[in-house]
Coordinates of C-alpha atoms in Angstrom, one line a residue:
Chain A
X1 CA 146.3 118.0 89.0
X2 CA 149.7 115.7 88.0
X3 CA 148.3 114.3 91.7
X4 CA 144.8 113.5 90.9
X5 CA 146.0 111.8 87.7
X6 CA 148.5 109.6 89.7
X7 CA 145.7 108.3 92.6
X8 CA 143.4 107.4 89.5
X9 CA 146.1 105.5 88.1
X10 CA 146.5 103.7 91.4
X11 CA 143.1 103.1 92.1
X12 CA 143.0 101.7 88.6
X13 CA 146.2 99.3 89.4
X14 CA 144.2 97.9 92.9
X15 CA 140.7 97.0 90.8
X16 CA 142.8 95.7 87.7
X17 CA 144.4 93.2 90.5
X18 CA 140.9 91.4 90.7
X19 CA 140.9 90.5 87.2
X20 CA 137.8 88.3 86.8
X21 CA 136.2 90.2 89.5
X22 CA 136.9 93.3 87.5
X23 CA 135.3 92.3 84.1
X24 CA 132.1 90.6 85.7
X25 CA 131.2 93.6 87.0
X26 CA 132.1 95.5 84.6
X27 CA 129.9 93.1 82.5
X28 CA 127.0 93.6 84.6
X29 CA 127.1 97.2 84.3
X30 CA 127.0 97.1 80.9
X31 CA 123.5 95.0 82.3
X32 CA 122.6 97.7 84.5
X33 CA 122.6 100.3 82.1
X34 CA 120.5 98.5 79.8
X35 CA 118.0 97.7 81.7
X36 CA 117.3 102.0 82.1
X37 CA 117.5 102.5 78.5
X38 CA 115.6 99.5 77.8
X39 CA 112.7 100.3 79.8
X40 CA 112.7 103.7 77.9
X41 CA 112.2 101.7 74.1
X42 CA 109.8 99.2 76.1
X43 CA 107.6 102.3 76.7
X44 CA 107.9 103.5 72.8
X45 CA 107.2 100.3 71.4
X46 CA 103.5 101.3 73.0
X47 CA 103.5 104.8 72.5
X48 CA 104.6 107.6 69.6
X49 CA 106.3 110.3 71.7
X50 CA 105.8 111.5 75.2
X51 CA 104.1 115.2 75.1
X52 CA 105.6 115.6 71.8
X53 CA 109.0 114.2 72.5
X54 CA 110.2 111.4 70.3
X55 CA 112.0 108.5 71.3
X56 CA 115.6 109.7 70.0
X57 CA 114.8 113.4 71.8
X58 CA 114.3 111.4 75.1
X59 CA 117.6 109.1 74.6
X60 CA 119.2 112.2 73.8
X61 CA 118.0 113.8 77.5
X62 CA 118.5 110.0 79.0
X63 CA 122.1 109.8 77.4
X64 CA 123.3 113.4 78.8
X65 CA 122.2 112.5 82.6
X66 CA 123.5 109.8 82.4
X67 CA 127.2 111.0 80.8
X68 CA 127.3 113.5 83.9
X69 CA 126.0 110.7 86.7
X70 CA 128.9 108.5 85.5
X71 CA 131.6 110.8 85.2
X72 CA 131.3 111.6 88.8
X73 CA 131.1 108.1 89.9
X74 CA 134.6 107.8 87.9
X75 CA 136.4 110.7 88.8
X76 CA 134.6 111.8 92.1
X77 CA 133.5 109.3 93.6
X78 CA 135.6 110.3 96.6
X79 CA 133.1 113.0 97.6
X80 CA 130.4 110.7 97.2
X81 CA 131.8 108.1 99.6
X82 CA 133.0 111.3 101.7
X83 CA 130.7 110.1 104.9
X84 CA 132.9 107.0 105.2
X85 CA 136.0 109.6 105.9
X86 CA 134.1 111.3 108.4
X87 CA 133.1 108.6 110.3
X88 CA 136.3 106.5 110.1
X89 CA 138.2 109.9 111.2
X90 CA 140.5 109.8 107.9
X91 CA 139.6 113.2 107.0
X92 CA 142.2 114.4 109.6
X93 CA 145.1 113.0 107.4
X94 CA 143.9 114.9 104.5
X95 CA 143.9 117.9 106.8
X96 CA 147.7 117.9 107.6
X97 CA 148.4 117.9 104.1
X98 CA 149.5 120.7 102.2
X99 CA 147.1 120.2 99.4
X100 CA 143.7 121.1 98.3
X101 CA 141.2 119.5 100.7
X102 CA 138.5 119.4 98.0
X103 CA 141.1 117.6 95.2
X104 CA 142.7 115.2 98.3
X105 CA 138.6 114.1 98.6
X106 CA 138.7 113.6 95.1
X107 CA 141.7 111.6 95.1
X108 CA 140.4 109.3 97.6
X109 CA 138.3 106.8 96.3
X110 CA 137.3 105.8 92.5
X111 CA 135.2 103.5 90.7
X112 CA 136.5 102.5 87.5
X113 CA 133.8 100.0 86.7
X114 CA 131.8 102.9 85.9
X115 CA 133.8 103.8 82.8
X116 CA 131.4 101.0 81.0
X117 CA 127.9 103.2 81.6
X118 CA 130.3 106.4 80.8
X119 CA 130.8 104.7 77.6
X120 CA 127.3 103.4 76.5
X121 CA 126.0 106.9 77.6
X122 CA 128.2 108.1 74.5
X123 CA 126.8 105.3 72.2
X124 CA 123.3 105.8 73.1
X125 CA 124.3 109.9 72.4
X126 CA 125.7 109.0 69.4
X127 CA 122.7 107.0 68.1
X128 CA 120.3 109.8 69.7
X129 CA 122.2 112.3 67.2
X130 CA 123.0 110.5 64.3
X131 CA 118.8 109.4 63.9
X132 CA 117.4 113.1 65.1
X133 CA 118.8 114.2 61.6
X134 CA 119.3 117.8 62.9
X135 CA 121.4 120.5 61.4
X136 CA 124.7 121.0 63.9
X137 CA 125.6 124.8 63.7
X138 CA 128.5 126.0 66.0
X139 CA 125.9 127.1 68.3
X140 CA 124.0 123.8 68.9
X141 CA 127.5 122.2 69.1
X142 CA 128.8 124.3 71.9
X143 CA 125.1 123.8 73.8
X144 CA 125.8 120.1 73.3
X145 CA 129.1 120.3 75.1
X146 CA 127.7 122.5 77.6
X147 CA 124.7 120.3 77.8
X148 CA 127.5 117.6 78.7
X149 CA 129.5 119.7 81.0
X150 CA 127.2 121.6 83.1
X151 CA 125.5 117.4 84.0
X152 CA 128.6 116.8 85.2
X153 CA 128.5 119.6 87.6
X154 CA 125.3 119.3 88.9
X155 CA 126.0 116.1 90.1
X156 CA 129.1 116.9 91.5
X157 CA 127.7 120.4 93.2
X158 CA 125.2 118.0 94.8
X159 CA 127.4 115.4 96.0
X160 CA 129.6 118.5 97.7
X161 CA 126.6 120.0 99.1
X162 CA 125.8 116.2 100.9
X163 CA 129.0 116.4 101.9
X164 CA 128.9 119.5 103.6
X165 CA 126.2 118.5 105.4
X166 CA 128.2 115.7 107.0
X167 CA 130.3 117.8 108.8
X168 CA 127.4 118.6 110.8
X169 CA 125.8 115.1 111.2
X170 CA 129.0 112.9 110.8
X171 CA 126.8 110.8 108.6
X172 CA 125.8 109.9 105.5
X173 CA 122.8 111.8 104.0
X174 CA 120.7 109.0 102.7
X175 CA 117.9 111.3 101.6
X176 CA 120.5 112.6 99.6
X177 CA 119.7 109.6 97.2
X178 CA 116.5 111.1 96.4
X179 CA 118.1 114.5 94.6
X180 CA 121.4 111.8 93.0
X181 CA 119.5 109.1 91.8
X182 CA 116.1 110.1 92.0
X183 CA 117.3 113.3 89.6
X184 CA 118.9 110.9 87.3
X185 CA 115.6 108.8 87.3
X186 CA 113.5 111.7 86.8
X187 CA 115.9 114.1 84.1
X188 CA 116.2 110.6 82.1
X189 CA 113.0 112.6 80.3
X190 CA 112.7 116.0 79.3
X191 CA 111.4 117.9 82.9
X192 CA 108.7 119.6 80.9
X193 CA 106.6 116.2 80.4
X194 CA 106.2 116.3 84.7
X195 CA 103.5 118.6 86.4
X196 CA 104.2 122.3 87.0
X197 CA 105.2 121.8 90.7
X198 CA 107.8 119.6 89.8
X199 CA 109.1 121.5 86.7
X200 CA 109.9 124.8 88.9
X201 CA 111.4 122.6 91.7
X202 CA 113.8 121.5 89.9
X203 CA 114.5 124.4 87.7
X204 CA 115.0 127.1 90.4
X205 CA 116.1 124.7 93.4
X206 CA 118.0 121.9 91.9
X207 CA 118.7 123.1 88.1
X208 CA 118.1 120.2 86.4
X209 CA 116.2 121.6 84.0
X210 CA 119.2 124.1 82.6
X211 CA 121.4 120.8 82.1
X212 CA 119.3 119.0 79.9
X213 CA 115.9 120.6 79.0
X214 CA 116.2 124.0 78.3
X215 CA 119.0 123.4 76.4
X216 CA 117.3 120.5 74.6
X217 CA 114.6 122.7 73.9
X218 CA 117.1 124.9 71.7
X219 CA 118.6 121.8 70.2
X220 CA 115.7 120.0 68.5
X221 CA 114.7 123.3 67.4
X222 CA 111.7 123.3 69.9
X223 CA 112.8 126.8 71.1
X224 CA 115.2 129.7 68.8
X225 CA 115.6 132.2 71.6
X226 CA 119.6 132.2 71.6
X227 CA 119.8 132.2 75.8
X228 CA 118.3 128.2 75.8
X229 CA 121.5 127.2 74.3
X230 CA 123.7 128.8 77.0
X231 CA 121.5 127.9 80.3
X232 CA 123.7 125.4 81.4
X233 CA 126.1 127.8 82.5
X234 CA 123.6 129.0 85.1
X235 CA 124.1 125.4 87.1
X236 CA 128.3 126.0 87.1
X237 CA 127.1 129.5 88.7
X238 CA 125.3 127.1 91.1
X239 CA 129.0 125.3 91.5
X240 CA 130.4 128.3 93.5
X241 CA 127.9 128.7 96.1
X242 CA 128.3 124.9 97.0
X243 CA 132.0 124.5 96.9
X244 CA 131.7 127.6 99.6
X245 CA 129.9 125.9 101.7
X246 CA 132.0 123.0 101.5
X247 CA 134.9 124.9 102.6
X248 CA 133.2 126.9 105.4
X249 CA 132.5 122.8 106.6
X250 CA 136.0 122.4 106.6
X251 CA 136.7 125.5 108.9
X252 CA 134.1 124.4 111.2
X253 CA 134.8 120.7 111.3
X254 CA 135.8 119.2 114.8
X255 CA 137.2 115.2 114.3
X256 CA 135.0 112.2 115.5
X257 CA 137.8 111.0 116.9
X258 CA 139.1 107.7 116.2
Chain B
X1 CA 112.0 74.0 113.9
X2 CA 111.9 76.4 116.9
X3 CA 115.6 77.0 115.7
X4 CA 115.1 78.7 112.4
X5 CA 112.1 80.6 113.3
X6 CA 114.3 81.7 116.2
X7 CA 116.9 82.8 113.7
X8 CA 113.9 84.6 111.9
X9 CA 112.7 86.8 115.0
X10 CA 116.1 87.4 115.2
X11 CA 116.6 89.2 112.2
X12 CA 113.5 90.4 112.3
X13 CA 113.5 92.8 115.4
X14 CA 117.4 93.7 115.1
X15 CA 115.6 94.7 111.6
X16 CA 113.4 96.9 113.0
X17 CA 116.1 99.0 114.6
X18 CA 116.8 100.5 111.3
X19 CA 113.8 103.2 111.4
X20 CA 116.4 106.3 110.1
X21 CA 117.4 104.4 107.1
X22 CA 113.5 103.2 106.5
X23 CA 112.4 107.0 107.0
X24 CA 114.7 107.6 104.0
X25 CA 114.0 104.9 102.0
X26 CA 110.2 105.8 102.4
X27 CA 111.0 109.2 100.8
X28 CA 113.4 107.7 97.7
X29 CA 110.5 105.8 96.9
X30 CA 107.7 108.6 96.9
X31 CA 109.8 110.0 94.7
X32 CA 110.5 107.3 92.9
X33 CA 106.5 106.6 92.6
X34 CA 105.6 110.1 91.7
X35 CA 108.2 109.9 88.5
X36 CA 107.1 107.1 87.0
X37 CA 103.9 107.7 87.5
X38 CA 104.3 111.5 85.9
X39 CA 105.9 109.8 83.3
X40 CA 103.4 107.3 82.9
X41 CA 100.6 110.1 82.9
X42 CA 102.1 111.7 80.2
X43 CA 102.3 108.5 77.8
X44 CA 98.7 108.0 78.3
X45 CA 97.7 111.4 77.9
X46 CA 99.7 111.6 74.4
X47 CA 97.7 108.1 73.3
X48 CA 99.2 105.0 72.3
X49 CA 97.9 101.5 70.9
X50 CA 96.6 98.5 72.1
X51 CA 97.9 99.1 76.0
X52 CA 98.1 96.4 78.0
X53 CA 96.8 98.3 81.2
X54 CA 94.4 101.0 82.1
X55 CA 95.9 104.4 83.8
X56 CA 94.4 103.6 87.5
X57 CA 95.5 99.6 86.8
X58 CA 99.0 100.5 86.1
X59 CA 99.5 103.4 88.7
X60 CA 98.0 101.2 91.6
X61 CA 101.1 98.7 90.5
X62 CA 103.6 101.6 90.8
X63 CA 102.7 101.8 94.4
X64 CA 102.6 98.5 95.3
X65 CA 106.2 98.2 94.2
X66 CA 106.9 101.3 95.9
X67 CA 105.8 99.8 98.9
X68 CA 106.8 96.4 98.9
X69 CA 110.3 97.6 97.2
X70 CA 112.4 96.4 99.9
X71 CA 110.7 93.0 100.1
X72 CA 111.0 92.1 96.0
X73 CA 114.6 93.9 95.0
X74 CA 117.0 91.5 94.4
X75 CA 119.3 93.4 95.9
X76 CA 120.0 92.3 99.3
X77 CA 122.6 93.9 102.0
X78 CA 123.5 91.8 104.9
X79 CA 127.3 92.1 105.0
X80 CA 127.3 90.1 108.1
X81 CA 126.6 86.2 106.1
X82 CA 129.0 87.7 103.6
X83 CA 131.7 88.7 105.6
X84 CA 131.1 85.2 107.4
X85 CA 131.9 83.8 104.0
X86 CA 134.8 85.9 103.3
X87 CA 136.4 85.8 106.6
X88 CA 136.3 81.9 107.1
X89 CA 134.1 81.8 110.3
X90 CA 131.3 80.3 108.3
X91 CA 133.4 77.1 109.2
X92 CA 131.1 77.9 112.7
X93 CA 127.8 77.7 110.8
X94 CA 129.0 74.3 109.3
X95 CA 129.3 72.4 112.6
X96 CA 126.1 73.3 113.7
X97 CA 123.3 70.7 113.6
X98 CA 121.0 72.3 111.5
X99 CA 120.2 72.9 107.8
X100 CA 122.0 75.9 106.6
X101 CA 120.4 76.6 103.9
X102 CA 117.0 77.1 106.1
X103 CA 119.6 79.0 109.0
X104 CA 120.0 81.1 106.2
X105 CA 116.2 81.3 104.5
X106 CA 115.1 82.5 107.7
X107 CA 117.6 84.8 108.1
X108 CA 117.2 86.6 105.1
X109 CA 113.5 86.4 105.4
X110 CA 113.7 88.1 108.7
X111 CA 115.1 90.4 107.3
X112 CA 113.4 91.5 104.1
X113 CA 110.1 91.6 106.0
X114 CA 111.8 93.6 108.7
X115 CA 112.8 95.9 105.6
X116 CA 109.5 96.1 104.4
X117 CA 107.5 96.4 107.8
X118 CA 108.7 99.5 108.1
X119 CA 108.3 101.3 104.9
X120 CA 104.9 99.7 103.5
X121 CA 102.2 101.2 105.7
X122 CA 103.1 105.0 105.6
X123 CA 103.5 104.5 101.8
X124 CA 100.1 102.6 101.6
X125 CA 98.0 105.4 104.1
X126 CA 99.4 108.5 102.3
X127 CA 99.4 107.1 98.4
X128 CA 95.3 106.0 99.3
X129 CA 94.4 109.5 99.7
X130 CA 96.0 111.4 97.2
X131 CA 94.3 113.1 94.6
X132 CA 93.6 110.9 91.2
X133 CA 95.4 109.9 88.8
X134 CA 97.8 109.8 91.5
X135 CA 96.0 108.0 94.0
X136 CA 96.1 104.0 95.1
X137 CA 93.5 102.1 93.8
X138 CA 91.4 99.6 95.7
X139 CA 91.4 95.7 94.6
X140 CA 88.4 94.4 92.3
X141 CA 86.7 92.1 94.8
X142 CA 87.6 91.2 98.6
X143 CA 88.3 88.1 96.7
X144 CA 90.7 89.2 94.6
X145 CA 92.1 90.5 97.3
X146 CA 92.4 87.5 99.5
X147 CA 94.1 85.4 96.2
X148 CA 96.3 88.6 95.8
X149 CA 97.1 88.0 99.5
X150 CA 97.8 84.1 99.5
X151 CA 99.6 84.8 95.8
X152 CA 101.9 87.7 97.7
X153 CA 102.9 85.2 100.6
X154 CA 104.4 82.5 98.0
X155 CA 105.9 85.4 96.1
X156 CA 107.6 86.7 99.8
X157 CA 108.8 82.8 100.1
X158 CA 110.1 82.9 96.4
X159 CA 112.7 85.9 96.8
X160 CA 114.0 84.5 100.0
X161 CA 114.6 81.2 98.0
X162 CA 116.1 83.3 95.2
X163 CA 118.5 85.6 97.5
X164 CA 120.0 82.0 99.4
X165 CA 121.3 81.8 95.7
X166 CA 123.8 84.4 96.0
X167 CA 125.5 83.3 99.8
X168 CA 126.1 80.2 97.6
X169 CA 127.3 81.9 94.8
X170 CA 129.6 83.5 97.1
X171 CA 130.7 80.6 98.8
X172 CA 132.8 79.5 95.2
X173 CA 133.6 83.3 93.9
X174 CA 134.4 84.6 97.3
X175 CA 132.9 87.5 95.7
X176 CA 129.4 88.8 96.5
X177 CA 129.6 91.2 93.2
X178 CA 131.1 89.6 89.9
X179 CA 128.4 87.1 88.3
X180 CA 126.0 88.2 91.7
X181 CA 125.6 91.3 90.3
X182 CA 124.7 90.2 86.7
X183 CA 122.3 87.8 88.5
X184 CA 120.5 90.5 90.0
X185 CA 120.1 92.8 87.2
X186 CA 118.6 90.0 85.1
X187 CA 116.0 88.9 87.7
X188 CA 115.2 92.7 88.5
X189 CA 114.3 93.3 84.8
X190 CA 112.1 90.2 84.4
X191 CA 110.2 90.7 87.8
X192 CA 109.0 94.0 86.6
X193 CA 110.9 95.9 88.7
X194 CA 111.2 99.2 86.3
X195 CA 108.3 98.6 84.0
X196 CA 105.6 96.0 84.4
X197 CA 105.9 92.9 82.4
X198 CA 103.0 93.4 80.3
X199 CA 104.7 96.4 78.7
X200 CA 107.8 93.9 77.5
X201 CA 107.9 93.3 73.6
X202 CA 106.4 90.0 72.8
X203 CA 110.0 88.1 72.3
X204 CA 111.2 88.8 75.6
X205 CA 107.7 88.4 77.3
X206 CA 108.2 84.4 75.7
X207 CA 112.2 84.6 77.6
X208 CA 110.1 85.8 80.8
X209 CA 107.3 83.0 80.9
X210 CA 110.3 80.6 81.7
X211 CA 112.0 82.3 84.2
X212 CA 110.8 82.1 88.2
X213 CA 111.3 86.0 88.2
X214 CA 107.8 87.4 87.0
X215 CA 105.9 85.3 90.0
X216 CA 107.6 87.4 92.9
X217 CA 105.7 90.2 92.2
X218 CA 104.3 90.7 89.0
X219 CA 101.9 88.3 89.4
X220 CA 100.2 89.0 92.8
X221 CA 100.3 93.1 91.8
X222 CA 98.2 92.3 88.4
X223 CA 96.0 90.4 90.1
X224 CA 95.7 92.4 92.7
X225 CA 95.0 95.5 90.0
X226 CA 92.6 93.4 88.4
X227 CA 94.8 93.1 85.5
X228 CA 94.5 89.1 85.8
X229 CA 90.7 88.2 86.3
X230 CA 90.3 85.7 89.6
X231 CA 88.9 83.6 87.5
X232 CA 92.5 82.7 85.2
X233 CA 95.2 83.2 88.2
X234 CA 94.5 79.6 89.2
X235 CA 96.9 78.3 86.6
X236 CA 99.2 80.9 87.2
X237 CA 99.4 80.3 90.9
X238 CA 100.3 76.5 90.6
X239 CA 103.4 77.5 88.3
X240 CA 104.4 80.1 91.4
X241 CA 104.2 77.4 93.7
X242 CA 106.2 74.9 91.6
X243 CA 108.3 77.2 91.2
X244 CA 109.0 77.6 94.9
X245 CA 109.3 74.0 95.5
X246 CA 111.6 73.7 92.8
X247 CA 114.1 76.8 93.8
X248 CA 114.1 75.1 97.2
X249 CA 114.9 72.2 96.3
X250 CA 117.5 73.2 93.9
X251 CA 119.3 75.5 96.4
X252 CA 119.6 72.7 98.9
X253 CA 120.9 70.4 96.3
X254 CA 123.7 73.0 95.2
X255 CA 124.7 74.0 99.1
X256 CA 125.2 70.4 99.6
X257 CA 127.4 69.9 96.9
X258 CA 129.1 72.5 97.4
X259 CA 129.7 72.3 100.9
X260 CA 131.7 68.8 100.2
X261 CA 134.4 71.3 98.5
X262 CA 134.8 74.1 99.6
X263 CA 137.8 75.3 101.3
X264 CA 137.6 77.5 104.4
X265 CA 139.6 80.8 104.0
X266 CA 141.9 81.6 106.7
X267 CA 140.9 80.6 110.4

């Protein structure tokens, strides 16, 4: 772990090097993210809620996806950009070491920049909570935290599974985009406003739904049945399966050679 | 002449080669399409006041920027002119006897409609015959049509003169993200990129009517939705092409002035 922390603070060094480069992006982040959240208030200027859902319920959702998306483009984004050390054959190196191949991935790459949408989606959260005026037991505050944890690790078990699947193609997997962004897109809003089809895809195949709908159910007081609160642990169940299948990649992986 | 549009072909079929990368970007944007049209569904279905579009109207748009996605994002990859940039061997590109900035309009115009070549048509055959609400709606009038058409090719020549902005941009930063990026972001939103324009509150709908962005695509989709009547794009039209004169113009002007300082990195 003291290792991890040390390549951050490197990585951190090398992008604090580019100074002005560093805040301008940084700035247009800032940008970025506004311009998702932005279209969600365009849409409630126009409308009351969404299938019951009020605005704050649906920044709430927004705000957690987005926590988890960004947290993973901080702190592992390594695995994300794990294609490039396929291809470029510096996956070897990492093999020779005596360490973790899964935390040497990690260390590989990060993207600090992303710290500023890590931070709005805790303002926006913030906000979301403080105007939804609702009662926080113990119970909703530990679903809140596991609301927060378990987004991080669907992102993350996703970006492993994508990775596994370059060891067999020793390329990126650009439909991959679909489930990382295209999830974010879609989990920005409670699943249960999309059709039925959709709703059971990504609750039983990709289980979006346990990180931030479920749960959010049980939050707003929607739902009182006590196992809503605790279905996010159900996607760091689907964790194991995925890191597995990671390392059974790294068993079977032959170099490309460079 | 026969220079740049040599540049353009160019681009165009080494383009083309990119079919894996189009089969994927075909799927994000189904995707893509289906969730904000879900979403959209579900607004309507709950009620709201004085909308701005019908259902059909507003879906029909989704699709067409699905489909023409890679031909209106800002966003544009070609690490080759930026690498040029960065490297110093755009020093090669100087001492040629042509206009740059029209080496590089045709360049990048190659390529967007290379991009978009290969994505629109599958996106266009499948979204037609799905089921409604889903489904892609046909224009008004073959009329409104053929002005969507006409409106769609200045919009194509617009982006193309907005993206040489940022190989000049780069040319002083030396650094194709930084102030590139904020650029982008802002000319995404106002081109009605994640929500049509219409949708915008009423100050920022005033910021937009002054900005080139909303006349890439917003303007050819709503007319081609019927969302303008054929009878009021006229005015709107002559802005677009002003507009395209104007860029043009303007990003010639710049290039040349920058050109006169710029220092070559490395050789």
């Amino acid at each position: 772990m003291k290792l991890y922390f040390k390549a951050l603070g490197l990585h951190l060094k090398a992008e604090l090097e580019y100074r002005m480069s560093f805040i301008f992006s940084f700035f247009s982040q800032v940008l970025v993210f506004f311009s998702y959240y932005f279209v969600i208030l365009a849409m409630f200027t126009r409308f009351d809620n969404i299938k019951g859902f009020t605005m704050y319920e649906v920044l709430l959702c927004f705000s957690i996806i987005q926590f988890g998306f960004a947290f993973n483009e901080v702190f592992a984004r390594g695995i994300d950009k794990f294609d490039d050390l396929i291809i470029q054959g510096n996956f070897d190196r990492l093999l020779l070491r005596p360490k973790n191949i899964l935390l040497q991935v990690l260390c590989s790459n990060s993207d600090f920049i992303k710290v500023s949408r890590l931070i709005q989606a805790l303002i926006v959260m913030i906000i979301a909570l403080i105007n939804l005026h609702i009662k926080i037991t113990l119970i909703k505050f530990i679903t809140l935290v596991l609301m927060l944890i378990s987004s991080i690790a669907i992102f993350f078990s996703i970006f492993v599974l994508a990775a596994s699947y370059c060891f067999i193609t020793v390329q990126g997997l650009e439909v991959r985009n679909v489930f990382t962004d295209g999830g974010k897109q879609m989990a920005q809003y409670p699943i249960g406003v999309f059709n039925k089809g959709f709703l059971y895809f990504f609750t039983f195949i990709i289980p979006y739904g346990f990180v931030n709908y479920y749960p959010l159910l049980y939050f707003i007081g929607k739902k009182s049945n006590i196992l809503y609160a605790f279905s996010p642990l159900i996607v760091l169940i689907y964790l194991i399966p995925c890191i597995l299948i990671f390392n059974l990649g790294v068993k079977k992986y032959s170099s490309t050679g460079s | 002449m026969r220079a740049y549009l040599s540049y353009f072909k160019l681009k165009f079929i080494s383009g083309l080669q990119y079919r894996q990368a189009a089969y994927a970007g075909i799927a994000t944007q189904f995707f893509f399409g289906f969730v904000y049209i879900m979403i959209y569904v579900a607004f309507y279905q709950t009620g709201g006041k004085n909308l701005p579009m019908e259902l059909p109207q507003l879906i029909t748009y989704v699709w067409l920027n699905q489909a023409f996605f890679a031909l209106i994002c800002q966003f544009y990859k070609d690490s080759e002119l930026f690498t040029l940039i960065k490297t110093g061997n755009i020093s090669y590109e100087f001492s040629r006897p042509k206009s740059i900035y029209f080496l590089w309009y045709f360049k990048i115009l190659g390529q967007r409609l290379a991009n978009v070549f290969l994505r629109f048509l599958p996106l266009f055959i499948v979204t037609i015959l799905l089921p409604k609400p889903y489904n892609f709606g046909m224009p008004t009038s073959p009329l409104a049509f053929l002005i969507f058409l006409v409106s769609m090719i200045i919009g194509t020549l617009l982006i193309t003169a907005l993206t040489v902005f940022y190989p000049i941009i780069t040319l002083v930063t030396l650094n194709e993200k930084g102030i590139t990026n904020i650029l982008i972001v802002i000319a995404d939103l106002f081109s009605g990129i994640g929500i049509p324009l219409v949708f915008f509150p009423k100050l920022l709908l005033k910021v937009s009517s002054v900005l080139p962005f909303q006349y890439i695509s917003d303007l050819p989709f709503r007319i081609y939705v019927g969302n303008i009547p054929v009878s009021a794009c006229i005015k709107p039209m002559i802005i677009q092409f002003v507009w395209l004169i104007l860029l043009v113009l303007i990003g010639q002007l710049l290039l040349r002035i920058i050109i006169k300082r710029v220092e070559v990195q490395g050789g």
